[in-house]
Amino acid sequence: MRIRDSGMPEEAYWESLFDVPLILSKLCIARFHDVAELGCGYGTFSIPVAKAIRGTLFTFDVDPAMLARTAERGSGLPIRQQLRDVMSEGFGVRADAVLLFNILHCEEPVRLLQHAADALNPAGEVLVIHWRHDIATPRGPAADIRPSPSQIAGWATEAGLSASAVIDLPPWHYGLQLRPT
Ligand SMILES: C[S@@+](CC[C@H](N)C(=O)[O-])C[C@H]1O[C@@H](n2cnc3c(N)ncnc32)[C@H](O)[C@@H]1O
């Protein structure tokens, strides 16, 4: 099932809304070998993640146009991509980090976090970023479905994961590292 409110604006505008190097640096992405990502979108994070890690980026999307754009931008990089409904089918791979970026406003967040936890190698982490809920932002899901860090931490506990302190990812986002308990 396609996650609600997961449509994308035009690519250049979307990519103006993130400081991607800062986000990946604060999440210490380069320490991971294999990484799995739900929703490659335009490849905004897929491409720099694949360049930063030592292993393979496995990325999944339900939208063939998004997969095509990411493939075009990621030619020659260690990326394996698949048309896959992760919400229904899970990830189907194991990785050292699972990325849930701009995704946890979905209808069944605990189920999705369980899929992510199931995909982790030992000592792996689920990395989350999301739009801040406490300020007005230029994009992002509607306020009534936008999760706060404490909501995500609560869902993580239900999925057997423990949340880090909140990581500030200016201008519009925050992050959490979730580790198996
Ligand atoms: C809001 S975009 C975020 C893309 C990317 N993570 C980013 O932050 O740039 C959500 C993406 O998830 C994809 N998506 C929605 N539901 C999905 C599902 N059930 N399984 C896999 N991908 C899904 C959408 O097609 C879209 O490309």
PDB file of C-alpha atoms and ligand atoms in Angstrom:
ATOM      1  CA  MET A   1       0.000   0.000   0.000  1.00  0.00           C
ATOM      2  CA  ARG A   2       1.350   3.393  -0.974  1.00  0.00           C
ATOM      3  CA  ILE A   3       2.020   5.489   2.140  1.00  0.00           C
ATOM      4  CA  ARG A   4      -0.389   8.408   2.540  1.00  0.00           C
ATOM      5  CA  ASP A   5       0.871  11.883   1.661  1.00  0.00           C
ATOM      6  CA  SER A   6       3.974  10.397   0.003  1.00  0.00           C
ATOM      7  CA  GLY A   7       3.704  12.326  -3.271  1.00  0.00           C
ATOM      8  CA  MET A   8       6.627  14.518  -4.263  1.00  0.00           C
ATOM      9  CA  PRO A   9       6.900  18.109  -5.513  1.00  0.00           C
ATOM     10  CA  GLU A  10       9.281  18.992  -8.340  1.00  0.00           C
ATOM     11  CA  GLU A  11      12.806  17.618  -7.844  1.00  0.00           C
ATOM     12  CA  ALA A  12      14.870  20.831  -7.524  1.00  0.00           C
ATOM     13  CA  TYR A  13      12.398  22.302  -5.054  1.00  0.00           C
ATOM     14  CA  TRP A  14      12.346  19.092  -2.967  1.00  0.00           C
ATOM     15  CA  GLU A  15      16.123  19.064  -2.826  1.00  0.00           C
ATOM     16  CA  SER A  16      16.272  22.719  -1.730  1.00  0.00           C
ATOM     17  CA  LEU A  17      14.514  21.694   1.492  1.00  0.00           C
ATOM     18  CA  PHE A  18      17.361  19.598   2.957  1.00  0.00           C
ATOM     19  CA  ASP A  19      20.983  20.051   3.906  1.00  0.00           C
ATOM     20  CA  VAL A  20      21.817  16.522   2.759  1.00  0.00           C
ATOM     21  CA  PRO A  21      25.552  16.535   3.688  1.00  0.00           C
ATOM     22  CA  LEU A  22      24.714  17.808   7.173  1.00  0.00           C
ATOM     23  CA  ILE A  23      21.992  15.181   7.669  1.00  0.00           C
ATOM     24  CA  LEU A  24      24.211  12.294   6.551  1.00  0.00           C
ATOM     25  CA  SER A  25      27.126  13.589   8.610  1.00  0.00           C
ATOM     26  CA  LYS A  26      25.042  13.936  11.782  1.00  0.00           C
ATOM     27  CA  LEU A  27      23.691  10.408  11.294  1.00  0.00           C
ATOM     28  CA  CYS A  28      27.290   9.170  10.759  1.00  0.00           C
ATOM     29  CA  ILE A  29      26.215   7.291   7.633  1.00  0.00           C
ATOM     30  CA  ALA A  30      29.764   6.432   6.552  1.00  0.00           C
ATOM     31  CA  ARG A  31      30.158   3.901   9.393  1.00  0.00           C
ATOM     32  CA  PHE A  32      27.683   1.490   7.763  1.00  0.00           C
ATOM     33  CA  HIS A  33      28.351  -1.230   5.204  1.00  0.00           C
ATOM     34  CA  ASP A  34      25.022  -2.232   3.621  1.00  0.00           C
ATOM     35  CA  VAL A  35      22.056   0.141   3.895  1.00  0.00           C
ATOM     36  CA  ALA A  36      18.369  -0.324   2.983  1.00  0.00           C
ATOM     37  CA  GLU A  37      16.079   2.613   2.169  1.00  0.00           C
ATOM     38  CA  LEU A  38      12.309   2.817   1.947  1.00  0.00           C
ATOM     39  CA  GLY A  39      11.336   5.208  -0.818  1.00  0.00           C
ATOM     40  CA  CYS A  40      14.216   6.346  -2.993  1.00  0.00           C
ATOM     41  CA  GLY A  41      12.168   9.247  -4.332  1.00  0.00           C
ATOM     42  CA  TYR A  42      14.406  11.247  -6.672  1.00  0.00           C
ATOM     43  CA  GLY A  43      17.516   9.655  -5.138  1.00  0.00           C
ATOM     44  CA  THR A  44      18.026  12.730  -2.953  1.00  0.00           C
ATOM     45  CA  PHE A  45      19.564  10.589  -0.217  1.00  0.00           C
ATOM     46  CA  SER A  46      20.176   7.359  -2.184  1.00  0.00           C
ATOM     47  CA  ILE A  47      22.961   8.829  -4.296  1.00  0.00           C
ATOM     48  CA  PRO A  48      25.048  10.437  -1.513  1.00  0.00           C
ATOM     49  CA  VAL A  49      24.461   7.432   0.763  1.00  0.00           C
ATOM     50  CA  ALA A  50      25.703   5.022  -1.927  1.00  0.00           C
ATOM     51  CA  LYS A  51      28.792   7.203  -2.342  1.00  0.00           C
ATOM     52  CA  ALA A  52      29.460   7.340   1.413  1.00  0.00           C
ATOM     53  CA  ILE A  53      29.067   3.705   2.482  1.00  0.00           C
ATOM     54  CA  ARG A  54      31.421   0.765   1.986  1.00  0.00           C
ATOM     55  CA  GLY A  55      28.757  -1.730   0.859  1.00  0.00           C
ATOM     56  CA  THR A  56      25.530  -1.716  -1.141  1.00  0.00           C
ATOM     57  CA  LEU A  57      22.489   0.549  -0.930  1.00  0.00           C
ATOM     58  CA  PHE A  58      19.256  -1.438  -1.358  1.00  0.00           C
ATOM     59  CA  THR A  59      16.450   0.961  -2.178  1.00  0.00           C
ATOM     60  CA  PHE A  60      12.752   0.333  -2.748  1.00  0.00           C
ATOM     61  CA  ASP A  61       9.890   2.370  -4.133  1.00  0.00           C
ATOM     62  CA  VAL A  62       6.359   1.746  -5.405  1.00  0.00           C
ATOM     63  CA  ASP A  63       6.720   4.436  -8.082  1.00  0.00           C
ATOM     64  CA  PRO A  64       8.542   3.301 -11.262  1.00  0.00           C
ATOM     65  CA  ALA A  65       9.322   6.926 -12.220  1.00  0.00           C
ATOM     66  CA  MET A  66      11.173   7.452  -8.938  1.00  0.00           C
ATOM     67  CA  LEU A  67      13.194   4.268  -9.434  1.00  0.00           C
ATOM     68  CA  ALA A  68      14.035   5.342 -12.994  1.00  0.00           C
ATOM     69  CA  ARG A  69      15.245   8.764 -11.867  1.00  0.00           C
ATOM     70  CA  THR A  70      17.385   7.265  -9.099  1.00  0.00           C
ATOM     71  CA  ALA A  71      18.849   4.718 -11.543  1.00  0.00           C
ATOM     72  CA  GLU A  72      19.718   7.509 -13.969  1.00  0.00           C
ATOM     73  CA  ARG A  73      21.499   9.513 -11.270  1.00  0.00           C
ATOM     74  CA  GLY A  74      23.148   6.492  -9.643  1.00  0.00           C
ATOM     75  CA  SER A  75      24.710   4.864 -12.671  1.00  0.00           C
ATOM     76  CA  GLY A  76      27.944   3.144 -11.638  1.00  0.00           C
ATOM     77  CA  LEU A  77      27.218   3.359  -7.905  1.00  0.00           C
ATOM     78  CA  PRO A  78      26.643   0.313  -5.634  1.00  0.00           C
ATOM     79  CA  ILE A  79      22.843   0.589  -5.683  1.00  0.00           C
ATOM     80  CA  ARG A  80      20.366  -2.281  -6.013  1.00  0.00           C
ATOM     81  CA  GLN A  81      16.843  -1.063  -6.484  1.00  0.00           C
ATOM     82  CA  GLN A  82      13.512  -2.778  -6.674  1.00  0.00           C
ATOM     83  CA  LEU A  83       9.860  -1.951  -7.298  1.00  0.00           C
ATOM     84  CA  ARG A  84       8.512  -3.172  -3.968  1.00  0.00           C
ATOM     85  CA  ASP A  85       5.731  -2.285  -1.559  1.00  0.00           C
ATOM     86  CA  VAL A  86       7.736  -2.373   1.652  1.00  0.00           C
ATOM     87  CA  MET A  87       4.675  -1.670   3.785  1.00  0.00           C
ATOM     88  CA  SER A  88       3.059  -4.904   2.592  1.00  0.00           C
ATOM     89  CA  GLU A  89       6.086  -7.099   1.938  1.00  0.00           C
ATOM     90  CA  GLY A  90       8.847  -5.843   4.236  1.00  0.00           C
ATOM     91  CA  PHE A  91      12.368  -5.170   2.983  1.00  0.00           C
ATOM     92  CA  GLY A  92      13.409  -8.697   1.948  1.00  0.00           C
ATOM     93  CA  VAL A  93      17.081  -7.897   2.611  1.00  0.00           C
ATOM     94  CA  ARG A  94      19.371  -7.522   5.617  1.00  0.00           C
ATOM     95  CA  ALA A  95      21.361  -4.343   6.161  1.00  0.00           C
ATOM     96  CA  ASP A  96      23.421  -2.532   8.770  1.00  0.00           C
ATOM     97  CA  ALA A  97      21.183   0.530   8.611  1.00  0.00           C
ATOM     98  CA  VAL A  98      17.589   1.012   7.454  1.00  0.00           C
ATOM     99  CA  LEU A  99      16.563   4.508   6.357  1.00  0.00           C
ATOM    100  CA  LEU A 100      13.042   5.764   7.007  1.00  0.00           C
ATOM    101  CA  PHE A 101      13.342   9.312   5.710  1.00  0.00           C
ATOM    102  CA  ASN A 102      10.159  11.406   5.504  1.00  0.00           C
ATOM    103  CA  ILE A 103       8.069   8.253   5.797  1.00  0.00           C
ATOM    104  CA  LEU A 104       6.792   7.717   9.357  1.00  0.00           C
ATOM    105  CA  HIS A 105       3.555   9.627   8.852  1.00  0.00           C
ATOM    106  CA  CYS A 106       2.352   6.331   7.329  1.00  0.00           C
ATOM    107  CA  GLU A 107      -0.864   4.629   8.421  1.00  0.00           C
ATOM    108  CA  GLU A 108       0.887   1.803  10.312  1.00  0.00           C
ATOM    109  CA  PRO A 109       4.137   3.142  11.788  1.00  0.00           C
ATOM    110  CA  VAL A 110       4.676   0.294  14.270  1.00  0.00           C
ATOM    111  CA  ARG A 111       4.287  -2.273  11.499  1.00  0.00           C
ATOM    112  CA  LEU A 112       6.781  -0.385   9.358  1.00  0.00           C
ATOM    113  CA  LEU A 113       9.246  -0.100  12.252  1.00  0.00           C
ATOM    114  CA  GLN A 114       8.902  -3.858  12.804  1.00  0.00           C
ATOM    115  CA  HIS A 115       9.741  -4.453   9.126  1.00  0.00           C
ATOM    116  CA  ALA A 116      12.777  -2.192   9.573  1.00  0.00           C
ATOM    117  CA  ALA A 117      13.877  -3.945  12.779  1.00  0.00           C
ATOM    118  CA  ASP A 118      13.508  -7.338  11.046  1.00  0.00           C
ATOM    119  CA  ALA A 119      15.846  -6.148   8.272  1.00  0.00           C
ATOM    120  CA  LEU A 120      18.688  -5.178  10.620  1.00  0.00           C
ATOM    121  CA  ASN A 121      21.926  -7.071  10.921  1.00  0.00           C
ATOM    122  CA  PRO A 122      23.227  -7.437  14.500  1.00  0.00           C
ATOM    123  CA  ALA A 123      24.266  -4.016  15.874  1.00  0.00           C
ATOM    124  CA  GLY A 124      22.331  -2.335  13.079  1.00  0.00           C
ATOM    125  CA  GLU A 125      20.291   0.858  13.389  1.00  0.00           C
ATOM    126  CA  VAL A 126      17.113   2.288  11.958  1.00  0.00           C
ATOM    127  CA  LEU A 127      17.723   5.919  11.004  1.00  0.00           C
ATOM    128  CA  VAL A 128      14.725   8.227  10.894  1.00  0.00           C
ATOM    129  CA  ILE A 129      14.357  11.778   9.698  1.00  0.00           C
ATOM    130  CA  HIS A 130      11.111  13.679   9.612  1.00  0.00           C
ATOM    131  CA  TRP A 131       9.640  17.130   9.211  1.00  0.00           C
ATOM    132  CA  ARG A 132       9.504  19.077  12.451  1.00  0.00           C
ATOM    133  CA  HIS A 133       6.034  19.081  13.949  1.00  0.00           C
ATOM    134  CA  ASP A 134       6.565  22.129  16.180  1.00  0.00           C
ATOM    135  CA  ILE A 135       7.218  24.815  13.548  1.00  0.00           C
ATOM    136  CA  ALA A 136       5.647  25.787  10.229  1.00  0.00           C
ATOM    137  CA  THR A 137       7.520  24.130   7.349  1.00  0.00           C
ATOM    138  CA  PRO A 138       7.324  24.809   3.603  1.00  0.00           C
ATOM    139  CA  ARG A 139       6.373  21.158   2.831  1.00  0.00           C
ATOM    140  CA  GLY A 140       5.611  17.998   4.711  1.00  0.00           C
ATOM    141  CA  PRO A 141       2.554  15.958   5.629  1.00  0.00           C
ATOM    142  CA  ALA A 142      -0.515  17.520   7.209  1.00  0.00           C
ATOM    143  CA  ALA A 143      -0.126  18.517  10.866  1.00  0.00           C
ATOM    144  CA  ASP A 144      -2.610  15.918  12.106  1.00  0.00           C
ATOM    145  CA  ILE A 145      -0.541  13.001  10.762  1.00  0.00           C
ATOM    146  CA  ARG A 146       2.927  14.472  11.340  1.00  0.00           C
ATOM    147  CA  PRO A 147       4.690  12.557  14.131  1.00  0.00           C
ATOM    148  CA  SER A 148       6.607  14.151  16.989  1.00  0.00           C
ATOM    149  CA  PRO A 149       9.925  12.646  18.137  1.00  0.00           C
ATOM    150  CA  SER A 150       8.267  11.290  21.293  1.00  0.00           C
ATOM    151  CA  GLN A 151       5.543   9.576  19.241  1.00  0.00           C
ATOM    152  CA  ILE A 152       8.188   7.908  17.087  1.00  0.00           C
ATOM    153  CA  ALA A 153      10.129   6.873  20.207  1.00  0.00           C
ATOM    154  CA  GLY A 154       6.929   5.275  21.574  1.00  0.00           C
ATOM    155  CA  TRP A 155       6.258   3.389  18.332  1.00  0.00           C
ATOM    156  CA  ALA A 156       9.905   2.295  18.305  1.00  0.00           C
ATOM    157  CA  THR A 157       9.519   0.796  21.790  1.00  0.00           C
ATOM    158  CA  GLU A 158       6.526  -1.225  20.541  1.00  0.00           C
ATOM    159  CA  ALA A 159       8.702  -2.503  17.687  1.00  0.00           C
ATOM    160  CA  GLY A 160      11.543  -3.519  20.022  1.00  0.00           C
ATOM    161  CA  LEU A 161      13.725  -0.495  19.292  1.00  0.00           C
ATOM    162  CA  SER A 162      15.126   2.179  21.558  1.00  0.00           C
ATOM    163  CA  ALA A 163      15.400   5.814  20.379  1.00  0.00           C
ATOM    164  CA  SER A 164      18.389   8.141  20.749  1.00  0.00           C
ATOM    165  CA  ALA A 165      18.125  11.758  21.785  1.00  0.00           C
ATOM    166  CA  VAL A 166      16.627  14.001  19.118  1.00  0.00           C
ATOM    167  CA  ILE A 167      19.117  15.147  16.469  1.00  0.00           C
ATOM    168  CA  ASP A 168      18.538  18.636  15.087  1.00  0.00           C
ATOM    169  CA  LEU A 169      18.727  18.684  11.268  1.00  0.00           C
ATOM    170  CA  PRO A 170      18.074  22.280  10.260  1.00  0.00           C
ATOM    171  CA  PRO A 171      16.303  23.922   8.701  1.00  0.00           C
ATOM    172  CA  TRP A 172      13.163  21.757   8.777  1.00  0.00           C
ATOM    173  CA  HIS A 173      13.941  18.283  10.086  1.00  0.00           C
ATOM    174  CA  TYR A 174      14.914  16.222  13.097  1.00  0.00           C
ATOM    175  CA  GLY A 175      16.449  12.771  13.294  1.00  0.00           C
ATOM    176  CA  LEU A 176      16.455   9.717  15.548  1.00  0.00           C
ATOM    177  CA  GLN A 177      18.689   6.657  15.698  1.00  0.00           C
ATOM    178  CA  LEU A 178      16.749   3.537  16.730  1.00  0.00           C
ATOM    179  CA  ARG A 179      18.615   0.520  18.075  1.00  0.00           C
ATOM    180  CA  PRO A 180      17.302  -2.938  19.009  1.00  0.00           C
ATOM    181  CA  THR A 181      16.654  -3.223  22.753  1.00  0.00           C
TER     182      THR A 181
HETATM  183  C1  LIG B   1       7.923  11.586   0.680  1.00  0.00           C
HETATM  184  S1  LIG B   1       8.817  10.591  -0.471  1.00  0.00           S
HETATM  185  C2  LIG B   1      10.410  10.463   0.350  1.00  0.00           C
HETATM  186  C3  LIG B   1      11.506   9.968  -0.572  1.00  0.00           C
HETATM  187  C4  LIG B   1      12.881   9.926   0.069  1.00  0.00           C
HETATM  188  N1  LIG B   1      12.884   9.044   1.216  1.00  0.00           N
HETATM  189  C5  LIG B   1      13.312  11.319   0.449  1.00  0.00           C
HETATM  190  O1  LIG B   1      13.231  11.653   1.641  1.00  0.00           O
HETATM  191  O2  LIG B   1      13.720  12.074  -0.458  1.00  0.00           O
HETATM  192  C6  LIG B   1       8.134   8.968  -0.228  1.00  0.00           C
HETATM  193  C7  LIG B   1       8.566   7.940  -1.254  1.00  0.00           C
HETATM  194  O3  LIG B   1       8.118   6.650  -0.784  1.00  0.00           O
HETATM  195  C8  LIG B   1       7.519   5.955  -1.854  1.00  0.00           C
HETATM  196  N2  LIG B   1       6.557   5.004  -1.261  1.00  0.00           N
HETATM  197  C9  LIG B   1       5.295   5.264  -0.815  1.00  0.00           C
HETATM  198  N3  LIG B   1       4.743   4.166  -0.316  1.00  0.00           N
HETATM  199  C10 LIG B   1       5.655   3.161  -0.431  1.00  0.00           C
HETATM  200  C11 LIG B   1       5.656   1.770  -0.106  1.00  0.00           C
HETATM  201  N4  LIG B   1       4.584   1.197   0.467  1.00  0.00           N
HETATM  202  N5  LIG B   1       6.765   1.024  -0.390  1.00  0.00           N
HETATM  203  C12 LIG B   1       7.859   1.613  -0.995  1.00  0.00           C
HETATM  204  N6  LIG B   1       7.906   2.919  -1.340  1.00  0.00           N
HETATM  205  C13 LIG B   1       6.817   3.696  -1.055  1.00  0.00           C
HETATM  206  C14 LIG B   1       6.901   7.051  -2.725  1.00  0.00           C
HETATM  207  O4  LIG B   1       6.694   6.609  -4.053  1.00  0.00           O
HETATM  208  C15 LIG B   1       7.945   8.156  -2.623  1.00  0.00           C
HETATM  209  O5  LIG B   1       8.947   8.049  -3.617  1.00  0.00           O
END
